[in-house]
Coordinates of C-alpha atoms in Angstrom, one line a residue:
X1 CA -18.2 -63.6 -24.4
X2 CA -16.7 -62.5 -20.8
X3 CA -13.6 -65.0 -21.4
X4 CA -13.6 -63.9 -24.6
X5 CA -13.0 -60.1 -23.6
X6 CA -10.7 -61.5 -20.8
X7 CA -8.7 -63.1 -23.5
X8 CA -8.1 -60.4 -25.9
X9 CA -7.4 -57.9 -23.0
X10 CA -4.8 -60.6 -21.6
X11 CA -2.9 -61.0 -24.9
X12 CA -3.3 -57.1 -25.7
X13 CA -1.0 -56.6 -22.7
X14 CA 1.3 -59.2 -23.3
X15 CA 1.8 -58.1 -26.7
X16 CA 2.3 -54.6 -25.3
X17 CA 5.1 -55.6 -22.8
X18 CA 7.0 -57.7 -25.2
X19 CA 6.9 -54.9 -28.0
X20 CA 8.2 -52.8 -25.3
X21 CA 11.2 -54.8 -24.8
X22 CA 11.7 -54.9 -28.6
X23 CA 12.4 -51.7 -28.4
X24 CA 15.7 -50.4 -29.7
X25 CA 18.6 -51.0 -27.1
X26 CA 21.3 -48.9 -28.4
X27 CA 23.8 -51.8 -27.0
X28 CA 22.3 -54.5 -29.6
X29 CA 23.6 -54.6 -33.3
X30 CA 20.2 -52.8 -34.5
X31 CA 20.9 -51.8 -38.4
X32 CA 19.0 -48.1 -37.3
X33 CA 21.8 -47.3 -35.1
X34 CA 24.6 -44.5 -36.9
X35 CA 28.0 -44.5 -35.1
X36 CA 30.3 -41.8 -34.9
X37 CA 33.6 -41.2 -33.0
X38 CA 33.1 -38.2 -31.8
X39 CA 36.1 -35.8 -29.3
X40 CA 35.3 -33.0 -26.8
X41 CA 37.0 -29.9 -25.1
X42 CA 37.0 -32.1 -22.0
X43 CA 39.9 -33.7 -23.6
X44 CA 38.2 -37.5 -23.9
X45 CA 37.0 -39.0 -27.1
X46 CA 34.1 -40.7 -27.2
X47 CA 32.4 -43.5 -29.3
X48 CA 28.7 -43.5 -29.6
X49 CA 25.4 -43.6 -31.5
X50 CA 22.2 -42.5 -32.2
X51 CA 18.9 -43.7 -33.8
X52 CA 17.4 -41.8 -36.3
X53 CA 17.6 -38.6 -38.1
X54 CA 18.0 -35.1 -36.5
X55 CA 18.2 -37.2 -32.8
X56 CA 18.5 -34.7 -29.7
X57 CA 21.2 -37.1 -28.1
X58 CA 24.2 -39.3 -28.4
X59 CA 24.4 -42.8 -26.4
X60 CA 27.7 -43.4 -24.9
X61 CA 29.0 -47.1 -25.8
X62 CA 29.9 -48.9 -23.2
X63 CA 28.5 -46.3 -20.5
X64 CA 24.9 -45.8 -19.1
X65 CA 25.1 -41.6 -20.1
X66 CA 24.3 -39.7 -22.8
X67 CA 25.2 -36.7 -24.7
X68 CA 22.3 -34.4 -24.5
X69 CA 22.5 -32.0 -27.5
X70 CA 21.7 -28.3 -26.7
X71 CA 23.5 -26.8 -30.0
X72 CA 24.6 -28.4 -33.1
X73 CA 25.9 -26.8 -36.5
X74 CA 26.7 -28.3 -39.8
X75 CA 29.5 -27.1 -41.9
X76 CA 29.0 -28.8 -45.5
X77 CA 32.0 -29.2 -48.0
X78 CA 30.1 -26.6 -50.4
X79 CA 30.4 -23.7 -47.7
X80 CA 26.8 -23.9 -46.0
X81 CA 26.6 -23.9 -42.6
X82 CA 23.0 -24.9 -40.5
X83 CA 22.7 -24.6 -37.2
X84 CA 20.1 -25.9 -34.4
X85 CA 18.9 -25.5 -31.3
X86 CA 17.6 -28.5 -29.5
X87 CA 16.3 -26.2 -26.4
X88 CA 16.6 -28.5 -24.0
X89 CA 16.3 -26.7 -20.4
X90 CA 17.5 -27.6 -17.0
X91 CA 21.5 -27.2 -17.7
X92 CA 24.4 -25.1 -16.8
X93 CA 26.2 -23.1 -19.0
X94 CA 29.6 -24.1 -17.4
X95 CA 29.2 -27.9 -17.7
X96 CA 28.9 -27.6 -21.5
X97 CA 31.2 -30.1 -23.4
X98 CA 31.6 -28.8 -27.1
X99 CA 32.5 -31.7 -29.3
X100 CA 33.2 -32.5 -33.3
X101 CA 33.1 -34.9 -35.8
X102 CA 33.5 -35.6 -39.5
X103 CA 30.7 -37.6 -40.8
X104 CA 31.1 -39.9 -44.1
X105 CA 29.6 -37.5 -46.1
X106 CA 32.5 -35.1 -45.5
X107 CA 29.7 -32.7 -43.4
X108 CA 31.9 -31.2 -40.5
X109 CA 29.8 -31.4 -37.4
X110 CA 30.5 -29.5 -34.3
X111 CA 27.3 -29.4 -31.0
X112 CA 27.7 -28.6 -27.6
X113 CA 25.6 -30.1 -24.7
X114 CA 26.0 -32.2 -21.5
X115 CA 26.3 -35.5 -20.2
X116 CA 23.2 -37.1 -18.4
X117 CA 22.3 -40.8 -17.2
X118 CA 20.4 -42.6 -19.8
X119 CA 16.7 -42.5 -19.3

């Protein structure tokens, strides 16, 4: 029964580390990712992606950063606008990069944030 225990508890952890690993690397070809093309008041244009819908950040192809979303708004063909605030503390007002993009739904997308190292 004790090996038994042992066993489970040994494979449990396995299992744990290798679904860990499985995890969604934004660098692999993962069919969840949406890319977008995306340029900034900094003056650079960027290429990037994120997982998800509603996601707080941007990765950065090609670079260990991320765009950190404090602000993003929606402007919709049909006039609406929607706006939201992601919150996130611990920044300063003077490094934020405002940047935009048209998605392929024709939704005009602008968001402000900063850059940070990937966690």
């Amino acid at each position: 029964m004790r090996r038994l225990v042992l066993l489970l508890l040994l494979a449990g952890a396995l299992f744990g580390f290798s679904a860990a690993s499985a995890g969604a690397d934004p660098g692999s070809n993962n069919p969840q990712v949406q890319y977008r093309t995306f340029s900034c008041d900094n003056g650079n244009t960027y290429n990037a992606g994120y997982i998800g819908l509603a996601s707080g950040s941007f990765f950065i192809i090609g670079s260990t950063s991320e765009f950190a979303i404090k602000v993003f708004t929606e402007y919709f063909p049909d006039g609406t606008v929607k706006a939201f605030n992601y919150g996130y503390p611990g920044f300063d007002r003077s490094t934020l990069v405002t940047c935009s993009y048209t998605d392929p739904q024709g939704v005009y997308n602008v968001f402000s944030g900063f850059f940070t190292p990937r966690p």
